Short mmCIF file of C-alpha atoms (C1' of nucleotides) in Angstrom, two decimals:
data_model
loop_
_atom_site.label_atom_id
_atom_site.label_comp_id
_atom_site.label_asym_id
_atom_site.label_seq_id
_atom_site.Cartn_x
_atom_site.Cartn_y
_atom_site.Cartn_z
CA UNK A 392 30.37 0.95 -21.67
CA UNK A 393 27.17 -1.04 -22.69
CA UNK A 394 26.97 -1.63 -26.51
CA UNK A 395 23.73 0.29 -27.17
CA UNK A 396 22.41 -0.28 -30.68
CA UNK A 397 19.65 2.32 -31.49
CA UNK A 398 16.03 0.77 -30.94
CA UNK A 399 13.67 -0.12 -33.85
CA UNK A 400 11.32 2.46 -34.80
CA UNK A 401 8.32 0.53 -33.70
CA UNK A 402 10.16 -0.68 -30.24
CA UNK A 403 10.98 2.82 -29.33
CA UNK A 404 7.06 3.90 -29.96
CA UNK A 405 6.05 0.95 -27.92
CA UNK A 406 8.57 1.70 -25.19
CA UNK A 407 7.46 5.27 -25.02
CA UNK A 408 3.61 4.24 -24.83
CA UNK A 409 4.46 1.75 -22.20
CA UNK A 410 6.13 4.25 -19.88
CA UNK A 411 3.30 6.53 -20.26
CA UNK A 412 0.72 3.93 -19.57
CA UNK A 413 2.64 2.75 -16.60
CA UNK A 414 2.85 6.22 -15.19
CA UNK A 415 -0.88 6.60 -15.70
CA UNK A 416 -1.85 3.24 -14.13
CA UNK A 417 0.40 3.69 -11.18
CA UNK A 418 -1.05 6.95 -10.30
CA UNK A 419 -4.61 5.78 -10.99
CA UNK A 420 -4.56 2.53 -9.13
CA UNK A 421 -1.46 2.55 -6.91
CA UNK A 422 1.71 0.63 -7.55
CA UNK A 423 0.06 -2.85 -7.70
CA UNK A 424 -1.53 -2.05 -10.96
CA UNK A 425 -1.32 -5.28 -12.86
CA UNK A 426 1.19 -5.70 -15.68
CA UNK A 427 -1.64 -6.96 -17.86
CA UNK A 428 -3.42 -3.64 -17.15
CA UNK A 429 -0.69 -1.50 -18.07
CA UNK A 430 -0.08 -3.37 -21.14
CA UNK A 431 -3.79 -3.12 -22.20
CA UNK A 432 -3.57 0.63 -21.37
CA UNK A 433 -0.39 1.01 -23.75
CA UNK A 434 -2.11 -1.05 -26.49
CA UNK A 435 0.50 -3.58 -26.33
CA UNK A 436 0.77 -7.41 -25.45
CA UNK A 437 2.20 -8.26 -21.84
CA UNK A 438 5.02 -10.12 -23.34
CA UNK A 439 6.04 -6.92 -24.84
CA UNK A 440 6.24 -5.16 -21.41
CA UNK A 441 8.75 -7.53 -19.91
CA UNK A 442 10.90 -7.53 -23.27
CA UNK A 443 11.52 -3.73 -22.28
CA UNK A 444 11.60 -4.54 -18.53
CA UNK A 445 12.73 -7.80 -17.24
CA UNK A 446 10.65 -7.20 -14.14
CA UNK A 447 7.64 -5.02 -13.01
CA UNK A 448 9.75 -3.41 -10.38
CA UNK A 449 12.41 -2.41 -13.08
CA UNK A 450 9.40 -0.78 -14.97
CA UNK A 451 8.41 1.02 -11.91
CA UNK A 452 12.03 2.05 -11.38
CA UNK A 453 12.08 3.54 -14.95
CA UNK A 454 9.05 5.51 -14.37
CA UNK A 455 10.30 6.77 -10.99
CA UNK A 456 13.75 7.46 -12.50
CA UNK A 457 11.79 10.11 -14.89
CA UNK A 458 10.31 11.90 -11.73
CA UNK A 459 13.67 11.88 -9.82
CA UNK A 460 15.39 13.45 -13.02
CA UNK A 461 12.98 16.23 -13.35
CA UNK A 462 13.14 17.19 -9.72
CA UNK A 463 16.89 16.86 -9.55
CA UNK A 464 17.16 19.27 -12.69
CA UNK A 465 14.51 21.74 -10.93
CA UNK A 466 16.53 21.63 -7.52
CA UNK A 467 19.56 22.37 -9.33
CA UNK A 468 18.19 25.30 -11.06
CA UNK A 469 16.58 26.78 -7.68
CA UNK A 470 19.91 26.76 -6.06
CA UNK A 471 20.22 30.01 -8.18
CA UNK A 472 17.12 31.39 -7.06
CA UNK A 473 17.26 35.05 -5.11
CA UNK A 474 15.03 33.83 -2.16
CA UNK A 475 16.20 30.73 -0.78
CA UNK A 476 13.10 30.00 1.46
CA UNK A 477 10.84 30.73 -1.48
CA UNK A 478 13.10 28.53 -3.67
CA UNK A 479 12.66 25.71 -1.18
CA UNK A 480 8.86 26.11 -0.82
CA UNK A 481 8.79 26.07 -4.75
CA UNK A 482 10.75 22.79 -4.84
CA UNK A 483 8.46 21.32 -2.37
CA UNK A 484 5.57 22.22 -4.14
CA UNK A 485 6.78 20.61 -7.34
CA UNK A 486 7.68 17.50 -5.64
CA UNK A 487 4.37 17.14 -3.91
CA UNK A 488 2.54 17.90 -7.10
CA UNK A 489 3.88 14.83 -8.63
CA UNK A 490 1.94 11.94 -9.55
CA UNK A 491 0.07 10.16 -6.59
CA UNK A 492 1.35 6.86 -5.33
CA UNK A 493 4.52 7.11 -6.29
CA UNK A 494 5.45 9.54 -3.39
CA UNK A 495 8.19 7.89 -1.33
CA UNK A 496 8.63 4.78 -3.68
CA UNK A 497 12.21 6.04 -4.58
CA UNK A 498 13.23 5.50 -1.03
CA UNK A 499 11.94 1.92 -1.20
CA UNK A 500 15.12 -0.13 -2.68
CA UNK A 501 17.64 0.17 0.06
CA UNK A 502 19.78 -2.04 -1.74
CA UNK A 503 20.30 -0.39 -5.30
CA UNK A 504 18.81 -2.77 -7.65
CA UNK A 505 19.31 -0.09 -10.28
CA UNK A 506 22.71 1.52 -10.62
CA UNK A 507 21.37 4.51 -12.72
CA UNK A 508 18.48 5.00 -10.45
CA UNK A 509 20.80 5.25 -7.24
CA UNK A 510 23.08 7.76 -9.14
CA UNK A 511 20.49 10.16 -9.88
CA UNK A 512 18.92 9.55 -6.71
CA UNK A 513 21.89 10.69 -4.86
CA UNK A 514 22.38 13.59 -7.19
CA UNK A 515 18.76 14.81 -5.97
CA UNK A 516 19.50 14.31 -2.45
CA UNK A 517 22.50 16.49 -2.47
CA UNK A 518 20.73 19.15 -4.35
CA UNK A 519 17.94 19.03 -1.93
CA UNK A 520 20.47 19.32 0.88
CA UNK A 521 22.10 22.21 -0.69
CA UNK A 522 18.55 23.75 -0.99
CA UNK A 523 17.82 23.34 2.62
CA UNK A 524 21.19 24.62 3.76
CA UNK A 525 20.67 27.87 1.92
CA UNK A 526 17.46 28.13 3.52
CA UNK A 527 18.86 27.78 6.78
CA UNK A 528 21.63 30.50 6.20
CA UNK A 529 18.88 32.77 4.94
CA UNK A 530 17.10 32.20 8.38
CA UNK A 531 13.92 31.14 6.40
CA UNK A 532 13.63 28.07 8.12
CA UNK A 533 14.83 26.60 11.42
CA UNK A 534 18.36 25.28 11.54
CA UNK A 535 17.88 21.85 12.85
CA UNK A 536 16.07 20.81 9.66
CA UNK A 537 17.72 18.26 7.58
CA UNK A 538 17.40 17.16 3.76
CA UNK A 539 15.87 14.06 4.89
CA UNK A 540 13.25 15.84 6.89
CA UNK A 541 12.39 17.98 3.70
CA UNK A 542 12.27 14.64 1.58
CA UNK A 543 10.00 12.83 3.91
CA UNK A 544 7.68 15.89 4.57
CA UNK A 545 7.20 17.13 0.93
CA UNK A 546 5.49 13.54 0.10
CA UNK A 547 3.04 13.59 3.04
CA UNK A 548 0.30 16.03 1.53
CA UNK A 549 0.16 13.85 -1.42
CA UNK A 550 -0.34 10.65 0.64
CA UNK A 551 -2.87 12.12 3.28
CA UNK A 552 -4.81 13.45 0.42
CA UNK A 553 -5.31 9.93 -1.07
CA UNK A 554 -7.78 9.12 1.77
CA UNK A 555 -10.17 11.84 1.52
CA UNK A 556 -12.82 10.81 -1.26
CA UNK A 557 -13.76 13.42 -3.89
CA UNK A 558 -10.89 15.68 -2.97
CA UNK A 559 -10.27 18.78 -5.20
CA UNK A 560 -7.01 17.96 -7.17
CA UNK A 561 -5.14 20.45 -5.19
CA UNK A 562 -6.03 19.85 -1.70
CA UNK A 563 -2.49 18.94 -1.32
CA UNK A 564 -1.52 22.39 -1.30
CA UNK A 565 -3.45 22.94 1.92
CA UNK A 566 -1.07 20.59 3.80
CA UNK A 567 2.20 21.59 2.07
CA UNK A 568 1.33 25.01 3.33
CA UNK A 569 0.78 23.92 6.90
CA UNK A 570 3.84 21.77 6.90
CA UNK A 571 6.14 24.27 5.22
CA UNK A 572 4.91 26.77 8.00
CA UNK A 573 6.04 24.17 10.64
CA UNK A 574 9.60 24.57 9.36
CA UNK A 575 9.91 28.26 10.03
CA UNK A 576 12.08 29.31 12.92
CA UNK A 577 9.92 32.06 14.48
CA UNK A 578 8.89 30.59 17.90
CA UNK A 579 10.12 27.19 17.21
CA UNK A 580 9.80 24.57 20.02
CA UNK A 581 12.78 22.49 20.18
CA UNK A 582 12.24 19.18 18.21
CA UNK A 583 12.20 16.21 20.58
CA UNK A 584 15.17 14.32 21.04
CA UNK A 585 14.86 11.16 18.87
CA UNK A 586 16.88 8.16 20.20
CA UNK B 1014 -31.55 -6.54 18.92
CA UNK B 1015 -29.05 -9.31 17.72
CA UNK B 1016 -29.64 -12.44 19.85
CA UNK B 1017 -25.90 -12.90 21.39
CA UNK B 1018 -25.00 -16.06 23.02
CA UNK B 1019 -22.02 -15.98 25.20
CA UNK B 1020 -18.97 -17.51 23.35
CA UNK B 1021 -17.72 -20.72 24.58
CA UNK B 1022 -14.44 -20.64 26.55
CA UNK B 1023 -12.14 -21.72 23.81
CA UNK B 1024 -13.71 -19.77 21.15
CA UNK B 1025 -13.21 -16.55 23.11
CA UNK B 1026 -9.54 -17.37 24.01
CA UNK B 1027 -8.81 -17.92 20.21
CA UNK B 1028 -10.70 -14.67 19.08
CA UNK B 1029 -8.68 -12.66 21.55
CA UNK B 1030 -5.39 -14.26 20.40
CA UNK B 1031 -6.56 -13.84 16.73
CA UNK B 1032 -7.28 -10.25 17.17
CA UNK B 1033 -3.88 -9.56 18.86
CA UNK B 1034 -1.97 -11.75 16.03
CA UNK B 1035 -3.85 -9.65 13.35
CA UNK B 1036 -2.93 -6.52 14.78
CA UNK B 1037 0.73 -7.56 15.16
CA UNK B 1038 0.71 -8.68 11.47
CA UNK B 1039 -0.87 -5.81 10.16
CA UNK B 1040 1.61 -3.68 12.00
CA UNK B 1041 4.65 -5.83 10.95
CA UNK B 1042 3.89 -6.45 7.24
CA UNK B 1043 0.99 -3.87 6.18
CA UNK B 1044 -2.45 -4.72 5.70
CA UNK B 1045 -1.74 -7.43 3.11
CA UNK B 1046 -0.60 -9.58 5.47
CA UNK B 1047 -2.02 -13.00 4.57
CA UNK B 1048 -4.85 -14.72 6.43
CA UNK B 1049 -2.66 -17.72 6.73
CA UNK B 1050 0.11 -16.03 8.25
CA UNK B 1051 -2.13 -14.43 10.83
CA UNK B 1052 -3.56 -17.82 11.73
CA UNK B 1053 0.03 -18.99 12.19
CA UNK B 1054 0.93 -16.32 14.44
CA UNK B 1055 -2.18 -17.09 16.51
CA UNK B 1056 -1.64 -20.65 16.62
CA UNK B 1057 -5.02 -21.58 14.81
CA UNK B 1058 -6.13 -22.93 11.85
CA UNK B 1059 -7.01 -20.69 8.96
CA UNK B 1060 -10.60 -21.87 9.13
CA UNK B 1061 -11.18 -20.80 12.33
CA UNK B 1062 -10.36 -17.15 11.35
CA UNK B 1063 -13.13 -17.23 8.78
CA UNK B 1064 -15.46 -18.58 11.57
CA UNK B 1065 -14.94 -15.58 13.38
CA UNK B 1066 -14.70 -13.00 10.59
CA UNK B 1067 -16.49 -13.90 7.51
CA UNK B 1068 -14.09 -11.63 5.67
CA UNK B 1069 -10.59 -10.64 5.82
CA UNK B 1070 -11.78 -6.97 5.82
CA UNK B 1071 -14.06 -7.77 8.48
CA UNK B 1072 -11.07 -8.82 10.64
CA UNK B 1073 -9.36 -5.64 9.85
CA UNK B 1074 -12.45 -3.57 10.68
CA UNK B 1075 -12.46 -5.37 14.12
CA UNK B 1076 -8.86 -4.29 14.59
CA UNK B 1077 -9.35 -0.77 13.66
CA UNK B 1078 -12.22 -0.53 15.67
CA UNK B 1079 -10.30 -1.35 18.79
CA UNK B 1080 -8.03 1.69 17.92
CA UNK B 1081 -10.81 4.00 17.12
CA UNK B 1082 -12.49 3.19 20.30
CA UNK B 1083 -9.39 3.89 22.32
CA UNK B 1084 -8.82 7.25 20.42
CA UNK B 1085 -12.50 8.27 20.91
CA UNK B 1086 -12.39 7.57 24.73
CA UNK B 1087 -9.01 9.70 24.99
CA UNK B 1088 -10.53 12.58 22.77
CA UNK B 1089 -13.39 12.72 25.23
CA UNK B 1090 -11.13 12.84 28.36
CA UNK B 1091 -9.05 15.55 26.90
CA UNK B 1092 -11.86 17.82 26.41
CA UNK B 1093 -11.63 18.59 30.17
CA UNK B 1094 -8.16 19.09 30.16
CA UNK B 1095 -6.99 22.79 31.32
CA UNK B 1096 -4.78 23.70 28.27
CA UNK B 1097 -6.71 23.20 24.97
CA UNK B 1098 -3.49 23.40 22.78
CA UNK B 1099 -1.50 21.12 25.09
CA UNK B 1100 -4.71 18.61 24.89
CA UNK B 1101 -4.67 18.72 21.07
CA UNK B 1102 -1.23 17.89 20.94
CA UNK B 1103 -1.33 15.21 23.32
CA UNK B 1104 -4.37 13.47 21.31
CA UNK B 1105 -2.23 13.78 18.12
CA UNK B 1106 0.79 12.18 19.77
CA UNK B 1107 -1.37 9.33 21.07
CA UNK B 1108 -2.96 8.98 17.51
CA UNK B 1109 0.41 9.03 15.83
CA UNK B 1110 1.77 6.57 18.29
CA UNK B 1111 -0.61 4.06 17.13
CA UNK B 1112 0.75 0.93 15.37
CA UNK B 1113 1.65 1.56 11.88
CA UNK B 1114 0.05 0.80 8.46
CA UNK B 1115 -3.39 1.06 10.18
CA UNK B 1116 -2.95 4.64 9.94
CA UNK B 1117 -5.80 6.11 7.96
CA UNK B 1118 -7.40 2.80 7.27
CA UNK B 1119 -10.36 3.86 8.95
CA UNK B 1120 -11.30 6.31 6.40
CA UNK B 1121 -10.89 3.67 3.71
CA UNK B 1122 -14.49 2.28 3.38
CA UNK B 1123 -16.64 5.19 1.96
CA UNK B 1124 -19.68 3.00 2.31
CA UNK B 1125 -20.06 2.04 5.61
CA UNK B 1126 -19.51 -2.05 5.46
CA UNK B 1127 -19.82 -2.04 9.36
CA UNK B 1128 -22.39 -0.30 10.97
CA UNK B 1129 -20.89 -0.19 14.43
CA UNK B 1130 -17.65 0.75 12.76
CA UNK B 1131 -19.39 3.77 11.56
CA UNK B 1132 -20.78 4.73 14.68
CA UNK B 1133 -17.80 4.81 16.59
CA UNK B 1134 -15.95 6.52 13.95
CA UNK B 1135 -18.50 9.36 13.71
CA UNK B 1136 -18.03 9.68 17.56
CA UNK B 1137 -14.40 9.92 17.16
CA UNK B 1138 -14.94 12.64 14.36
CA UNK B 1139 -17.12 14.94 16.58
CA UNK B 1140 -14.98 14.42 19.52
CA UNK B 1141 -11.78 15.74 17.38
CA UNK B 1142 -13.70 18.52 16.07
CA UNK B 1143 -14.62 19.73 19.56
CA UNK B 1144 -10.82 19.25 20.47
CA UNK B 1145 -10.06 21.40 17.52
CA UNK B 1146 -12.50 24.09 18.30
CA UNK B 1147 -11.47 24.51 21.80
CA UNK B 1148 -7.90 24.83 20.73
CA UNK B 1149 -8.80 27.78 18.15
CA UNK B 1150 -10.91 29.50 20.93
CA UNK B 1151 -7.99 29.50 22.95
CA UNK B 1152 -5.92 30.78 20.20
CA UNK B 1153 -3.42 27.80 20.23
CA UNK B 1154 -3.66 27.10 16.73
CA UNK B 1155 -5.11 29.26 13.77
CA UNK B 1156 -8.70 29.57 12.97
CA UNK B 1157 -8.99 28.02 9.68
CA UNK B 1158 -8.02 24.54 10.83
CA UNK B 1159 -10.76 21.84 10.63
CA UNK B 1160 -11.09 18.58 12.24
CA UNK B 1161 -10.41 16.83 9.12
CA UNK B 1162 -7.11 18.55 8.56
CA UNK B 1163 -6.17 17.25 12.17
CA UNK B 1164 -7.10 13.76 11.21
CA UNK B 1165 -5.08 13.93 8.16
CA UNK B 1166 -2.35 15.40 9.62
CA UNK B 1167 -1.95 13.39 12.51
CA UNK B 1168 -1.35 10.13 10.52
CA UNK B 1169 1.32 11.67 8.07
CA UNK B 1170 4.10 11.04 10.69
CA UNK B 1171 3.66 7.29 10.83
CA UNK B 1172 3.50 7.01 7.29
CA UNK B 1173 6.52 9.07 6.26
CA UNK B 1174 8.46 7.26 8.95
CA UNK B 1175 7.72 3.97 7.24
CA UNK B 1176 10.12 4.86 4.49
CA UNK B 1177 13.37 5.26 6.34
CA UNK B 1178 15.13 2.19 6.99
CA UNK B 1179 16.21 1.14 10.94
CA UNK B 1180 14.47 4.51 11.86
CA UNK B 1181 14.52 4.88 15.66
CA UNK B 1182 10.85 4.08 17.01
CA UNK B 1183 9.80 7.40 17.95
CA UNK B 1184 11.46 9.52 14.94
CA UNK B 1185 7.69 10.01 14.35
CA UNK B 1186 7.67 12.59 17.05
CA UNK B 1187 9.98 14.93 15.15
CA UNK B 1188 7.64 15.12 12.45
CA UNK B 1189 4.59 15.46 14.46
CA UNK B 1190 6.28 18.24 16.21
CA UNK B 1191 7.08 20.11 12.94
CA UNK B 1192 3.47 19.58 11.65
CA UNK B 1193 1.67 20.78 14.81
CA UNK B 1194 4.13 23.99 14.61
CA UNK B 1195 2.62 24.32 11.37
CA UNK B 1196 -0.91 24.60 12.92
CA UNK B 1197 -0.09 27.62 15.33
CA UNK B 1198 -1.37 30.72 14.41
CA UNK B 1199 1.77 33.24 14.72
CA UNK B 1200 2.60 34.63 11.45
CA UNK B 1201 0.51 32.27 9.93
CA UNK B 1202 0.31 32.92 6.15
CA UNK B 1203 -3.14 32.40 4.59
CA UNK B 1204 -3.89 28.98 3.30
CA UNK B 1205 -4.03 28.27 -0.37
CA UNK B 1206 -7.73 28.52 -1.77
CA UNK B 1207 -8.67 25.08 -2.62
CA UNK B 1208 -11.08 24.88 -5.32
"C1'" DC C 220 13.36 -6.75 -52.90
"C1'" DC C 221 14.91 -9.88 -49.96
"C1'" DG C 222 16.80 -12.32 -45.91
"C1'" DT C 223 17.10 -12.04 -41.35
"C1'" DA C 224 17.33 -10.35 -36.63
"C1'" DA C 225 14.86 -7.74 -33.81
"C1'" DC C 226 10.28 -7.46 -32.06
"C1'" DC C 227 5.58 -8.63 -30.99
"C1'" DG C 228 1.76 -11.43 -28.78
"C1'" DG C 229 -1.08 -14.19 -26.11
"C1'" DA C 230 -1.32 -18.97 -24.52
"C1'" DC C 231 0.82 -21.03 -20.71
"C1'" DC C 232 3.00 -21.88 -16.03
"C1'" DG C 233 3.51 -21.85 -10.89
"C1'" DC C 234 2.29 -19.45 -7.03
"C1'" DG C 235 0.06 -17.44 -3.12
"C1'" DC C 236 -4.07 -15.32 -2.03
"C1'" DG C 237 -8.94 -15.01 0.05
"C1'" DG C 238 -12.61 -18.02 1.01
"C1'" DT C 239 -15.26 -22.92 1.34
"C1'" DC C 240 -16.41 -27.19 3.53
"C1'" DA C 241 -17.02 -31.65 5.35
"C1'" DA C 242 -15.05 -34.62 8.79
"C1'" DC C 243 -13.32 -34.19 13.46
"C1'" DT C 244 -12.89 -32.47 18.53
"C1'" DT C 245 -14.42 -30.37 22.57
"C1'" DG C 246 -16.72 -27.65 26.28
"C1'" DA C 247 -21.24 -27.02 28.39
"C1'" DT C 248 -25.50 -28.74 30.24
"C1'" DA C 249 -28.77 -32.19 32.87
"C1'" DT D 1477 -21.15 -39.33 32.30
"C1'" DA D 1478 -23.59 -39.09 28.24
"C1'" DT D 1479 -25.27 -35.91 24.62
"C1'" DC D 1480 -24.72 -32.69 21.18
"C1'" DA D 1481 -24.48 -27.97 19.38
"C1'" DA D 1482 -20.53 -25.17 18.96
"C1'" DG D 1483 -15.93 -24.97 17.73
"C1'" DT D 1484 -11.81 -26.15 14.97
"C1'" DT D 1485 -9.15 -27.83 11.08
"C1'" DG D 1486 -6.40 -28.54 7.00
"C1'" DA D 1487 -7.14 -29.96 2.55
"C1'" DC D 1488 -9.29 -27.88 -1.28
"C1'" DC D 1489 -11.18 -24.47 -4.97
"C1'" DG D 1490 -10.92 -20.46 -8.16
"C1'" DC D 1491 -8.66 -16.65 -9.16
"C1'" DG D 1492 -5.43 -13.17 -10.68
"C1'" DC D 1493 -0.84 -12.16 -10.32
"C1'" DG D 1494 4.19 -11.91 -12.22
"C1'" DG D 1495 6.78 -14.17 -15.28
"C1'" DT D 1496 8.07 -17.42 -19.65
"C1'" DC D 1497 8.19 -18.77 -24.48
"C1'" DC D 1498 7.70 -19.58 -29.27
"C1'" DG D 1499 5.56 -19.09 -33.55
"C1'" DG D 1500 4.17 -15.39 -36.17
"C1'" DT D 1501 5.22 -10.23 -37.97
"C1'" DT D 1502 7.87 -6.29 -39.05
"C1'" DA D 1503 11.54 -3.00 -39.76
"C1'" DC D 1504 15.93 -2.26 -41.78
"C1'" DG D 1505 20.62 -3.16 -44.26
"C1'" DG D 1506 22.55 -4.97 -48.67
#
DNA sequence: CCGTAACCGGACCGCGCGGTCAACTTGATA
DNA sequence: TATCAAGTTGACCGCGCGGTCCGGTTACGG
């Protein structure tokens, strides 16, 4: 497809440093960390950032793509786990443990700016749905839960924790645990009809 | 205390319009809606905004203060309700139903920029704690839940719903219901120890 | 070792933001 | 109705952002 010449040694090095720095910066200061600051963290010039990624959004997309990749792979693995309920919980824990502020950013761009991102994303979606279906069949979670529910809820802990100052780094576990409990079928009240 | 002369008629009108417009704008575009835009919505000049509120943050604080007031009053009322569990659920529904994007903004400013805000806020905090305690005594929720847990979790639905495009306006009910189920004591697994 | 294409960097641009100000308008008061 | 403090306004300022660009630098094939 796209003629892809190998990167020059220094270019590859810079690109890697840039991605790492961007990940750090987004996690630390939210997604409106300035490009200049990211470049500073990476020890490169601002111009170089835009050489590698034409737009700040493209840089963000690249960072997010990495996360999605990892999660998709994990979801695939966990499809073979013996305990479907436990597998789903493990997946949600991995997802919630991801870097902050990137939470749901991979849902942001409705119109696929980046094809590759869209591809991996839908891959992740179907994997999650499969994970959820297995958990439902095993009776580990109630039957009216959807993959989208899981995606949305698994990101909530990371977000709410953002607002408590000096939070212990694993406070999110507390809220994920509560939320996961809410998915269980025992004594579940019917979900409100949503128009 | 502070010598407070009554506002002139037009000033009062403008202030009301401004607050309403700000509430709209923040809900529609998030808290970085521009002051210029808010002024436009209110049909007044940008300068007038800064006459009423020296800073954009002060304007936001005023909007948030209104919400907190309403919630604090409601929490107080619900303390007399017959069913403590149901009362807590009702409160969380009211809180989650609040305007979007303002979710947890009242936790933001650690150092109290605005004394009045701090006062009403702590009032709300204690009322919520009381509500939670009653629900615990009645066995409606598990005993290791704190007021802070409720505050954080009641804001989650509104946030996650932000990311699904064309969401029905009451989709948040679905997620609040799930989360509230997670608070119940039946078959609760122990909460992970948080360092 | 050399030529060159790829790469790097930081000065530079336009924009929109929060906030200021001095000239103007208006509602309360006597 | 005359007076004037209170209120209003939009042009204006400085700043930091995302993004551009060209002169200097560097890795790599021949």
